[in-house]
mmCIF file of C-alpha atoms in Angstrom:
data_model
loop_
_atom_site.group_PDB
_atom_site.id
_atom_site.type_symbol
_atom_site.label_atom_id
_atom_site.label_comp_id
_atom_site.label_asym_id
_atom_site.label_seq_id
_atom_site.Cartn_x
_atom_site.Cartn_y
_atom_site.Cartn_z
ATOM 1 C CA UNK U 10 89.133 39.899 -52.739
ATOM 2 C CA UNK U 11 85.814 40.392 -50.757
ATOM 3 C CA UNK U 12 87.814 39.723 -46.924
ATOM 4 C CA UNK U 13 90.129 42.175 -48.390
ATOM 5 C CA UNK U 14 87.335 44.516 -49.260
ATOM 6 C CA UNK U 15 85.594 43.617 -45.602
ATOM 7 C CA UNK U 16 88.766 45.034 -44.076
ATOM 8 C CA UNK U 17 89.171 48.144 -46.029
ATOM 9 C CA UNK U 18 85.528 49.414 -44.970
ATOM 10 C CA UNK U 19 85.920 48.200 -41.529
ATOM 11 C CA UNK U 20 89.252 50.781 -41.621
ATOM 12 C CA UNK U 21 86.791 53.105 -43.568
ATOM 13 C CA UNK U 22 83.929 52.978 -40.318
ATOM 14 C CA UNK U 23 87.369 53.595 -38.145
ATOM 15 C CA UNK U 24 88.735 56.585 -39.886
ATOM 16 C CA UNK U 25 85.101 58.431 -40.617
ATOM 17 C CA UNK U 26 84.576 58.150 -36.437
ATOM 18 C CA UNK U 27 88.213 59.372 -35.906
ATOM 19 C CA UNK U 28 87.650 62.824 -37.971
ATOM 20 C CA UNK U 29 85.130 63.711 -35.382
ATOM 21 C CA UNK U 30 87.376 62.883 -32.441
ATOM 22 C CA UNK U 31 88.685 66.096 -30.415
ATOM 23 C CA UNK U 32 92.214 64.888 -30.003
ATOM 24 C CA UNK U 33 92.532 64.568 -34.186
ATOM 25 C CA UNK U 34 90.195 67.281 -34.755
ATOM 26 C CA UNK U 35 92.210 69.458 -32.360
ATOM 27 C CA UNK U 36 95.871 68.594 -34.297
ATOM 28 C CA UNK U 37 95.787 70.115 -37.649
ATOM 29 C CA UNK U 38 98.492 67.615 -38.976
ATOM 30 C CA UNK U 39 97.010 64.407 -37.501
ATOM 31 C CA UNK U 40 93.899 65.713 -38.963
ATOM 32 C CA UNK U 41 94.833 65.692 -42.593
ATOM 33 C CA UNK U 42 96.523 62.836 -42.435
ATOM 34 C CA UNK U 43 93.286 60.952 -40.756
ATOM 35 C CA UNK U 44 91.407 62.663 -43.885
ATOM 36 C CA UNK U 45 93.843 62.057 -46.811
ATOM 37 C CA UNK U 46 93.630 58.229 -45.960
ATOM 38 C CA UNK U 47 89.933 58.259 -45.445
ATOM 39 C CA UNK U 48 89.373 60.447 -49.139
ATOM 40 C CA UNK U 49 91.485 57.516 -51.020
ATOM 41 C CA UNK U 50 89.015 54.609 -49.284
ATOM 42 C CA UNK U 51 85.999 56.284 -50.605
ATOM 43 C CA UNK U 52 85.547 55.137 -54.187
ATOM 44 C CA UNK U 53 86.150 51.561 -52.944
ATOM 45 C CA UNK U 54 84.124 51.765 -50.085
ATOM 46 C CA UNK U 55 81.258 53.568 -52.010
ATOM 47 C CA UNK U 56 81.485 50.626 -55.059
ATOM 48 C CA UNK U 57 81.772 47.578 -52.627
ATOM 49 C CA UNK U 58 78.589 49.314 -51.097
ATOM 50 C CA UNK U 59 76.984 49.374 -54.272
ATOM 51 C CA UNK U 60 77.569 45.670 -55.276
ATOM 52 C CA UNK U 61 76.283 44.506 -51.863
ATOM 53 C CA UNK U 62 73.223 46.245 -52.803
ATOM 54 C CA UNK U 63 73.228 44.739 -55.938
ATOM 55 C CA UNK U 64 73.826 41.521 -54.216
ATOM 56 C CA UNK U 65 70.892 41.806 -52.167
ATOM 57 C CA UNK U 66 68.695 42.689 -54.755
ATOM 58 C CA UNK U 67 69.166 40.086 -56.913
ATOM 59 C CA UNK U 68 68.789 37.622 -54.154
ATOM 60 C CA UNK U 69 65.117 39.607 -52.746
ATOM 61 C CA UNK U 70 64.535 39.496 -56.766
ATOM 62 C CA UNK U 71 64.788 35.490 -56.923
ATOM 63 C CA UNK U 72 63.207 35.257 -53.502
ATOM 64 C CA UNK U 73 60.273 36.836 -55.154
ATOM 65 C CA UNK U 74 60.345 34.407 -58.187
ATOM 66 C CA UNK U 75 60.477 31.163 -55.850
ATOM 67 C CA UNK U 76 57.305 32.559 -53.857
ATOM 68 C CA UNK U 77 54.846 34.912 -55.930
ATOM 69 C CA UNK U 78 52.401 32.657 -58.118
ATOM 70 C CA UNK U 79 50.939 35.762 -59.817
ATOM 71 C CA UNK U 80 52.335 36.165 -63.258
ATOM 72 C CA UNK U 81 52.361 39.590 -63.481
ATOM 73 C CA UNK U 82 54.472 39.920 -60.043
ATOM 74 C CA UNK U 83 57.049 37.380 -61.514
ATOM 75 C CA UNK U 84 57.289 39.366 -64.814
ATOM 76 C CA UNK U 85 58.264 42.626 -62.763
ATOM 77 C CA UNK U 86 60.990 40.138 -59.924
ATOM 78 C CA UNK U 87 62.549 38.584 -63.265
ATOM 79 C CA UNK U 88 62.812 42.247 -65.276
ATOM 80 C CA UNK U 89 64.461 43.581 -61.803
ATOM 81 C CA UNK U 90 66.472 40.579 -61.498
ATOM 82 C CA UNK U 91 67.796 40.629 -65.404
ATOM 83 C CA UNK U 92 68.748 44.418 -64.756
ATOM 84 C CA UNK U 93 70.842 43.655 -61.329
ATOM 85 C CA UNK U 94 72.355 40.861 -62.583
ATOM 86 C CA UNK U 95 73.726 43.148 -65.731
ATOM 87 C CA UNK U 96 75.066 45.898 -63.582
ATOM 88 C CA UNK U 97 76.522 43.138 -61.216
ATOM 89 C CA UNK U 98 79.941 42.272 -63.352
ATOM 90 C CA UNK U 99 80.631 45.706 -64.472
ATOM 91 C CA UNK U 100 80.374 47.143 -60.770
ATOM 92 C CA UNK U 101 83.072 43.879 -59.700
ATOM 93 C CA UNK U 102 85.046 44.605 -62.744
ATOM 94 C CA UNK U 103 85.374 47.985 -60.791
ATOM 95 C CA UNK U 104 86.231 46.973 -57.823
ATOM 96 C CA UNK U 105 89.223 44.805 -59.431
ATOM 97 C CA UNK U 106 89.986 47.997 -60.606
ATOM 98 C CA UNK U 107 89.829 49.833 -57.516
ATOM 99 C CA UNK U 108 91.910 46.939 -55.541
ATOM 100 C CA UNK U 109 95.072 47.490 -58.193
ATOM 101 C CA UNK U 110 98.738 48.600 -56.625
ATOM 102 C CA UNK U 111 98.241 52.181 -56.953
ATOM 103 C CA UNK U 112 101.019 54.085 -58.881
ATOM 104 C CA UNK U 113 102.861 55.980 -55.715
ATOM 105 C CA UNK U 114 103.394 59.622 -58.091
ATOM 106 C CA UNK U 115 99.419 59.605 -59.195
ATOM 107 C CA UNK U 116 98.478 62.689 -56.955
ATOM 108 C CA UNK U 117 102.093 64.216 -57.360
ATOM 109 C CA UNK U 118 102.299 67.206 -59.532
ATOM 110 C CA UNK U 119 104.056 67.296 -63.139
ATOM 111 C CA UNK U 120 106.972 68.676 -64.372
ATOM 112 C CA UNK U 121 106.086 69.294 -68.181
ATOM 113 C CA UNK U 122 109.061 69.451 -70.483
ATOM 114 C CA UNK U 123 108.366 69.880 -74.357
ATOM 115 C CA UNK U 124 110.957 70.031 -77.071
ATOM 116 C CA UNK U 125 111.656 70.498 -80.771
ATOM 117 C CA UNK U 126 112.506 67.234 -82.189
ATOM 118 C CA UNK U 127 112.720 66.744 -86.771
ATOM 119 C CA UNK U 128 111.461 69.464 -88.534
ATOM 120 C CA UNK U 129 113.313 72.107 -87.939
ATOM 121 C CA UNK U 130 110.867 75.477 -87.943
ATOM 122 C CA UNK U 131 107.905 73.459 -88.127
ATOM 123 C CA UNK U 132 108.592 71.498 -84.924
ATOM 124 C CA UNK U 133 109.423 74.946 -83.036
ATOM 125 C CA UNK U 134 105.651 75.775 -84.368
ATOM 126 C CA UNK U 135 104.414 72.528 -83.192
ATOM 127 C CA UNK U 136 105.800 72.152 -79.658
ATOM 128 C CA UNK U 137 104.292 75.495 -78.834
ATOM 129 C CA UNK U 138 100.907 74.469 -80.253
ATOM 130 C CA UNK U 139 101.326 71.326 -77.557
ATOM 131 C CA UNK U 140 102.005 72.970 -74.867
ATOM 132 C CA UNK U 141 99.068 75.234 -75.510
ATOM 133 C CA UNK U 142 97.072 71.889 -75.648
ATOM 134 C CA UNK U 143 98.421 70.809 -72.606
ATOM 135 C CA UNK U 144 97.634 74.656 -70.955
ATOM 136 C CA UNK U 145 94.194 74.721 -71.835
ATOM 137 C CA UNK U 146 93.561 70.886 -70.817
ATOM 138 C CA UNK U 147 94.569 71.613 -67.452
ATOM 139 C CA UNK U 148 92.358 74.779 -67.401
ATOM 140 C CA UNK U 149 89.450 72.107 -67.713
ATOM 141 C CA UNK U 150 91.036 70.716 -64.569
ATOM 142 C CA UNK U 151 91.123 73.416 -62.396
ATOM 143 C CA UNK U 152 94.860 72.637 -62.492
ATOM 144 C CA UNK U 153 97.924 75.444 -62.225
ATOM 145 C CA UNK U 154 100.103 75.870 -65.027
ATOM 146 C CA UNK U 155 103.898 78.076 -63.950
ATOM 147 C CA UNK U 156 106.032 78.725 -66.715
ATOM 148 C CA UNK U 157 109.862 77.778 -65.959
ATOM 149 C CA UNK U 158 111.355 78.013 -68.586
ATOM 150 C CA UNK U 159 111.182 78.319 -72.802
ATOM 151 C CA UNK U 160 113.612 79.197 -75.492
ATOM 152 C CA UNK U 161 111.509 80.652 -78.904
ATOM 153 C CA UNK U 162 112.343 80.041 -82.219
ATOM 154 C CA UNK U 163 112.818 82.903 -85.031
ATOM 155 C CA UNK U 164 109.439 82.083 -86.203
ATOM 156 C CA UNK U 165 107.990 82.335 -82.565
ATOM 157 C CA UNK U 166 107.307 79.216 -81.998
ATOM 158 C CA UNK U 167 109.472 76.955 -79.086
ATOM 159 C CA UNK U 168 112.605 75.205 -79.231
ATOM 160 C CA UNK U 169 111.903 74.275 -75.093
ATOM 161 C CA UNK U 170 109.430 74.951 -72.723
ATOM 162 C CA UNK U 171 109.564 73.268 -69.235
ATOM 163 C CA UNK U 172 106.695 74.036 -66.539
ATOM 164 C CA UNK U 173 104.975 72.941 -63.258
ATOM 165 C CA UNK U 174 101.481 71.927 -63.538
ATOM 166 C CA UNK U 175 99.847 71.384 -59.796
ATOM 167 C CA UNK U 176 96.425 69.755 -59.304
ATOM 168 C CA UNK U 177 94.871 66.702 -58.158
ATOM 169 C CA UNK U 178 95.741 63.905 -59.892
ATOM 170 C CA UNK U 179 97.677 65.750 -62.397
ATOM 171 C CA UNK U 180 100.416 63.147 -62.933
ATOM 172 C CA UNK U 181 97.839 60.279 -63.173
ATOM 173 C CA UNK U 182 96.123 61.777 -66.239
ATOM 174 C CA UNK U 183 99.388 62.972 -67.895
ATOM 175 C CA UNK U 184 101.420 60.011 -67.225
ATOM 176 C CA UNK U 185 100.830 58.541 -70.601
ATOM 177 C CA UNK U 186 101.759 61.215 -72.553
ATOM 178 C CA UNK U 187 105.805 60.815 -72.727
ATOM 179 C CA UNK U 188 106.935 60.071 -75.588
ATOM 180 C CA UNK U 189 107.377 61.385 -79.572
ATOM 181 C CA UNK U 190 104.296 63.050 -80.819
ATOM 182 C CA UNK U 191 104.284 63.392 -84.606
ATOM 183 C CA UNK U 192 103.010 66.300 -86.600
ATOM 184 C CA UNK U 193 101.460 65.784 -90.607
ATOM 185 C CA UNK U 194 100.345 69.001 -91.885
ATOM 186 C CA UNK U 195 100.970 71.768 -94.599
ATOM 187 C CA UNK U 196 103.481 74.432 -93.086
ATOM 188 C CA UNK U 197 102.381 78.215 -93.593
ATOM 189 C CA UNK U 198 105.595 78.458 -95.174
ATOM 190 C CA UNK U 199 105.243 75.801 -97.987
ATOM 191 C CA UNK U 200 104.698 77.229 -101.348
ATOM 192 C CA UNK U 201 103.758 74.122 -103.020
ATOM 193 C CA UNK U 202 100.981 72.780 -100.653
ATOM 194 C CA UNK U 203 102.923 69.696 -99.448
ATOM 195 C CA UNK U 204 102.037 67.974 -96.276
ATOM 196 C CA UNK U 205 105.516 68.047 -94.159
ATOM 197 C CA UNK U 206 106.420 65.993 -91.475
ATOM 198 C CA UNK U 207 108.112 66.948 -87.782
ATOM 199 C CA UNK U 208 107.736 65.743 -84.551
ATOM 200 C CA UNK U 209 108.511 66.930 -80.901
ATOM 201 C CA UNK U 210 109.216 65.296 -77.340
ATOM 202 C CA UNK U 211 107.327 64.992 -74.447
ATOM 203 C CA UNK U 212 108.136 64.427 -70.930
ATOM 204 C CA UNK U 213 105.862 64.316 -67.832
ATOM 205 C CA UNK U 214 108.080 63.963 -65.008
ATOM 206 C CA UNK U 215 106.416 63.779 -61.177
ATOM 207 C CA UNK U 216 107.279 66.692 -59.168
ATOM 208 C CA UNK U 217 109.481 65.353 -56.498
ATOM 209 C CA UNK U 218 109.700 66.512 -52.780
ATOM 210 C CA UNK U 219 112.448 67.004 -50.510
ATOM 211 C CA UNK U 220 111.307 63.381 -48.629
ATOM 212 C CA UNK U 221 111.677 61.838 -52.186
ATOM 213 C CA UNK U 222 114.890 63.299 -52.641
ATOM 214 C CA UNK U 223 118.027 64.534 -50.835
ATOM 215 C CA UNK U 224 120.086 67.250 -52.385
ATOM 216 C CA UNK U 225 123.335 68.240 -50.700
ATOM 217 C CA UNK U 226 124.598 71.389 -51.033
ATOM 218 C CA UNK U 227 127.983 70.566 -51.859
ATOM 219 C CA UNK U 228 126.613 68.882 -54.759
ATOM 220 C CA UNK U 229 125.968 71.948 -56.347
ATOM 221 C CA UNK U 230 127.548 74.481 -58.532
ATOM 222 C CA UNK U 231 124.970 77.845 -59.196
ATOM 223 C CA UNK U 232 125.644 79.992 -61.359
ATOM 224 C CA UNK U 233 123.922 83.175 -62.578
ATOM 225 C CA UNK U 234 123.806 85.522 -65.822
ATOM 226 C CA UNK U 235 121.946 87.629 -67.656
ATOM 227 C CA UNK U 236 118.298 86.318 -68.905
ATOM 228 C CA UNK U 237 117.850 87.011 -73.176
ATOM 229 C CA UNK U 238 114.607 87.274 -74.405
ATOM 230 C CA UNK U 239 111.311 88.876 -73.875
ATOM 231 C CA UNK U 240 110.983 91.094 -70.475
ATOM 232 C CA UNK U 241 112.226 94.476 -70.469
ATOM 233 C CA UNK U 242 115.738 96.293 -69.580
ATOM 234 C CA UNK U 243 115.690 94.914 -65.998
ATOM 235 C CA UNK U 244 115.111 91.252 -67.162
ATOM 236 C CA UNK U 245 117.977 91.856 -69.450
ATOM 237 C CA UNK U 246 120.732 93.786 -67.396
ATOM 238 C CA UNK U 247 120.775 92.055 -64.272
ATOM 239 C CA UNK U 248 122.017 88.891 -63.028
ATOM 240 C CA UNK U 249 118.509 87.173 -62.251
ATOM 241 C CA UNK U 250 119.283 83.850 -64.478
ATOM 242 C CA UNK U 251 119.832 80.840 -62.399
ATOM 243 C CA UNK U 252 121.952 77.569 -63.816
ATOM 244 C CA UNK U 253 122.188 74.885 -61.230
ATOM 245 C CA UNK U 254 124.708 72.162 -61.822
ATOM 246 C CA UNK U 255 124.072 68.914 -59.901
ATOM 247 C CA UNK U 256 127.406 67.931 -59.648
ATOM 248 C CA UNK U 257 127.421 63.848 -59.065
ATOM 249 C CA UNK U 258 125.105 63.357 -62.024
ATOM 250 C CA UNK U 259 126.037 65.836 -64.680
ATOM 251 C CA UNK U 260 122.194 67.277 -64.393
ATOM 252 C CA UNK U 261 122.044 70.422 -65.754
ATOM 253 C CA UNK U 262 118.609 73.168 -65.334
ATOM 254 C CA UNK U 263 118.396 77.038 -66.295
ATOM 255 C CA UNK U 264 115.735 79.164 -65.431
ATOM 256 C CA UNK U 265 115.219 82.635 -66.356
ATOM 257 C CA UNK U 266 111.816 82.955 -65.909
ATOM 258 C CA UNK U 267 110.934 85.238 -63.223
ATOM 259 C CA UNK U 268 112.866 88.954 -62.671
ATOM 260 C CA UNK U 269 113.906 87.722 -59.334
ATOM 261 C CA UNK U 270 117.143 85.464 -58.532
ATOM 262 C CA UNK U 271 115.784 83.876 -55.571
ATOM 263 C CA UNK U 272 112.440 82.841 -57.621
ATOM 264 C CA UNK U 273 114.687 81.527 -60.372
ATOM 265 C CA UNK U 274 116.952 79.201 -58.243
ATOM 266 C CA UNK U 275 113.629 78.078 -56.217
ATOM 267 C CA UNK U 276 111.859 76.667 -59.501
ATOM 268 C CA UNK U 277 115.221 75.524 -60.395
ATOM 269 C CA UNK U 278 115.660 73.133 -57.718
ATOM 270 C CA UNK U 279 111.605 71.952 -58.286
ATOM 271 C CA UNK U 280 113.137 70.689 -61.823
ATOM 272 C CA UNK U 281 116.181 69.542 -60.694
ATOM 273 C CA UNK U 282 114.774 67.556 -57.974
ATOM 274 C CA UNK U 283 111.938 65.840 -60.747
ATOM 275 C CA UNK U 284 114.739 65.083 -62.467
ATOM 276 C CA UNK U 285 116.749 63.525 -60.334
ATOM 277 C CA UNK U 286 113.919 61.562 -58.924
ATOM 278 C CA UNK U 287 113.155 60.145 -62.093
ATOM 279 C CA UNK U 288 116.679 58.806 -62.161
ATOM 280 C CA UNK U 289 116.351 57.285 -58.858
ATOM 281 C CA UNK U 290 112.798 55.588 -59.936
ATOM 282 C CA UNK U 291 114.971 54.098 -63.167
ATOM 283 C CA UNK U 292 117.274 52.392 -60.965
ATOM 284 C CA UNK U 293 114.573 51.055 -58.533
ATOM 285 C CA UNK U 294 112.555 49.867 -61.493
ATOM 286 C CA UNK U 295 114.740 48.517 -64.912
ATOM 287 C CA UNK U 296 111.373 47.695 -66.512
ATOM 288 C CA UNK U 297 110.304 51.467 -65.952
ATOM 289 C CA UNK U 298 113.903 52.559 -67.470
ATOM 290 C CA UNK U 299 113.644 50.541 -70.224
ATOM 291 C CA UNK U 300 109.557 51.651 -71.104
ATOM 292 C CA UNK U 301 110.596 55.273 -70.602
ATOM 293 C CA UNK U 302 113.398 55.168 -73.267
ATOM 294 C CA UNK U 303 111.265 53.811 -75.755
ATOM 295 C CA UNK U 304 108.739 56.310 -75.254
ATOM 296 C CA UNK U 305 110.901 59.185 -75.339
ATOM 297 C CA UNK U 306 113.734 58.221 -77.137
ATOM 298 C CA UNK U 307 115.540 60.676 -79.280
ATOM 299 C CA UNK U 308 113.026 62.852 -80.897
ATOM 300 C CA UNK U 309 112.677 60.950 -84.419
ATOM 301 C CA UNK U 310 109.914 60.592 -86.483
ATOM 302 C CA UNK U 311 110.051 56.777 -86.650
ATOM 303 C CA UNK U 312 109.708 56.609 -82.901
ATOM 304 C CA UNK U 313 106.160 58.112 -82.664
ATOM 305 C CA UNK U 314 103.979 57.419 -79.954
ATOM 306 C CA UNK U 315 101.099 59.863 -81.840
ATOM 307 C CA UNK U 316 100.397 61.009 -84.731
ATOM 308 C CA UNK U 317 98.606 64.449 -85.489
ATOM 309 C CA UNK U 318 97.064 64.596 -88.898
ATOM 310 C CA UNK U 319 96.085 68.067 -90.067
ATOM 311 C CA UNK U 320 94.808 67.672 -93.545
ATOM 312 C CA UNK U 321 92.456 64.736 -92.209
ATOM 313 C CA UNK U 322 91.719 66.269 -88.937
ATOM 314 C CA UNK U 323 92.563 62.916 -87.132
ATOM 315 C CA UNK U 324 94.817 62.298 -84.559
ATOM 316 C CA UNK U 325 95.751 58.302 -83.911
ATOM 317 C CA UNK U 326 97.990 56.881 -81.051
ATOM 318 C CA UNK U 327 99.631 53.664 -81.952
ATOM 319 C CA UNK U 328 100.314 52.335 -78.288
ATOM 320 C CA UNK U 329 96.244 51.481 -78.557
ATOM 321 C CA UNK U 330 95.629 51.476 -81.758
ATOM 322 C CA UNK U 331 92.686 54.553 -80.906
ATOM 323 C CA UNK U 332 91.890 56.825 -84.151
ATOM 324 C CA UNK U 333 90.150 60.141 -83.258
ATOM 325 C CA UNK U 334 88.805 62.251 -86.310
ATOM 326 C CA UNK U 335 88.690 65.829 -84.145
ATOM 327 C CA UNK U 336 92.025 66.851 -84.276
ATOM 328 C CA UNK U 337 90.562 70.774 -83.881
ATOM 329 C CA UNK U 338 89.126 70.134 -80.413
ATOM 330 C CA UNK U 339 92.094 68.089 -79.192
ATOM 331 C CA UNK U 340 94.562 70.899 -80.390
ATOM 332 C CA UNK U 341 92.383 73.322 -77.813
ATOM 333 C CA UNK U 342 92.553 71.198 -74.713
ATOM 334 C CA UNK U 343 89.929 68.429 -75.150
ATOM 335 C CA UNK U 344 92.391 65.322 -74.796
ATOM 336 C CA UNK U 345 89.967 63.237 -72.193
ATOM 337 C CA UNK U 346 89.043 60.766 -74.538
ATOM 338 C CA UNK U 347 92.454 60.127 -74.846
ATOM 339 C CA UNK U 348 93.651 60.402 -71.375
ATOM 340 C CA UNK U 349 90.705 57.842 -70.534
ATOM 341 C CA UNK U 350 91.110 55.573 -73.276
ATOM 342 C CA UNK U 351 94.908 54.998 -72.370
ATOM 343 C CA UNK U 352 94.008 54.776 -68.593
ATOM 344 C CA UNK U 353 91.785 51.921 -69.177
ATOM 345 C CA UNK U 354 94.073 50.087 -71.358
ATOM 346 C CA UNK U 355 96.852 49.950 -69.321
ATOM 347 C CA UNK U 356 94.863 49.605 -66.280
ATOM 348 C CA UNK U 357 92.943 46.533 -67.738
ATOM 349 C CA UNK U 358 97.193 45.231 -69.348
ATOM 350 C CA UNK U 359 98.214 45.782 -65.408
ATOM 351 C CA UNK U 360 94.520 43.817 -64.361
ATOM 352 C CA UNK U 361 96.110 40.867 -66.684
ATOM 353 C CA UNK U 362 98.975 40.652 -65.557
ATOM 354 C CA UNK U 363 98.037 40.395 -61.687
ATOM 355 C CA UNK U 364 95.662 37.760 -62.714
ATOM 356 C CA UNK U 365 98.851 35.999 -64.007
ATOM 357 C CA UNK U 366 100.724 36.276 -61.299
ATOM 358 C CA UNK U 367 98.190 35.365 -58.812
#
């Protein structure tokens, strides 16, 4: 681990002299390149630092202790050295961390696709609620939020909603939440004060780019209508709708978002294109396929990834076994004890299992 760790700071000294350099300070696309690679060395480089400081102090610290005769001096070296020595494993448990395969989508954007599943109404009323969550969240983030797409229910709530959310990192915090997220709670339109139950889907899908994958035209039936709904007489009388048909695969994606044709069929294509990708990454990876469906899977209650408790206030996801009792500041964005929580446990399941293998 440490030669490996040697090397990656020796690169580190390499790139930070390059980004002064005229010729890759003078060639805007060499530059960012140069930069992007140097950005993703830092927190390594910065914790390896830190435990070779470490290192060293605990080794001055015993130094001290083998040498200094006066008692007082020796109390101080052995407090130092007791508080080095306890930062020392955490800081290499890092850096285990740090050394992991990185996932390839974590700094991709996120296609965010939320639908009705059980409960008829109530779900509608639910999924809308979520993806207000999910808004607000990446508000917090400094993240972008674009509406594609959403069909509304009766009651106003949301039968679909599908939109882009760009941002660093974005699909490495939302990555864990596919799946069935379950909903316990009194519906405004029970009379007899029972708790109902409903549940909705969610998909994070990375945003693919045209390197990831290659759409032919001829693959491709477009067709265009009317948009329904909310947005005045022009939304409703001209032909701005967009339905793109990806022939090969069957894939299907609307949008009738925006008033303009052109801006419909380009956040179209940024759909069709994360879902085709996601297809591709199935095929690469069975194991992936195979988690995915069981996250998702059909939109029953009995599949449930999470469940949302309203009359307790507690929200508990059973991958983890984690039981939250603030189920009012999730609901308006706050979700980064969860995000975290996940992160670590299936960052310490993948540490495991490359212990294994090694």
């Amino acid at each position: 681990m440490f030669e490996r760790l040697d090397q990656i700071e020796a690169r580190y000294d390499e790139l930070t002299q390059a980004l002064a350099a005229p010729e890759i300070t003078n060639d805007s696309a060499k530059y960012q390149k140069t930069a992007k690679a140097h950005s993703e060395m830092v927190p390594i480089v910065e914790k390896y630092r830190e435990y070779k400081d470490l290192k060293r102090g605990i080794a001055d610290s015993r130094g001290m202790l083998s040498e200094e005769t006066d008692a007082a001096m020796r109390a101080y070296a052995q407090e130092e050295l007791n508080q080095l020595e306890g930062r020392l494993g955490g800081v290499e448990q890092d850096l285990k961390m740090l050394l992991l395969p990185k996932d390839p989508n974590d700094e991709k954007d996120v296609i965010l696709e939320i639908r009705a599943g059980t409960g008829g109404d109530e779900s509608t009323l639910f999924a809308a609620e979520m993806f207000r969550m999910y808004a607000r969240y990446a508000e917090t983030k400094g993240w972008k939020v674009e509406l594609l797409s959403s069909s509304e229910s009766s009651i106003g709530g949301m039968k679909e909603v599908i939109a882009i959310i760009e941002g660093k990192g974005v699909y490495s915090q939302l990555k864990y939440e596919s799946g069935v997220h379950r909903v316990q709670r009194v519906p405004a339109t029970e009379q007899q004060g029972r708790v109902h139950t409903s549940a909705v889907t969610v998909a994070i899908l990375p945003e693919a780019e045209d390197v990831d994958i290659k759409i032919e035209a001829k693959d491709l039936r477009i067709d265009t209508f009317c948009s329904s709904g909310p947005g005045g007489q022009s939304v409703n009388t001209t032909y701005s709708a967009v339905r793109i048909t990806h022939i090969p695969s069957g894939t299907v994606v609307s949008c009738q978002d925006e008033k303009s044709q052109i801006k419909n069929r380009e956040k179209g294509m940024r759909v069709l294109r994360a879902r085709l990708y996601e297809v591709e990454m199935q095929k690469q990876q069975d194991a992936l396929a195979k988690e995915r469906k069981a996250m998702v899977g059909s939109g029953d209650r009995s599949e449930k990834i999470r469940t949302y408790n309203f009359p307790q206030n507690r929200l508990t996801d059973h991958r983890i076994g984690l039981t939250l009792h603030q189920l009012d500041l999730i609901m308006d964005g706050r979700i980064d004890a969860i995000v975290d929580a996940l992160t670590q446990h299936y960052q310490a399941e993948k540490m495991q299992k490359e212990g294994a293998a090694a």
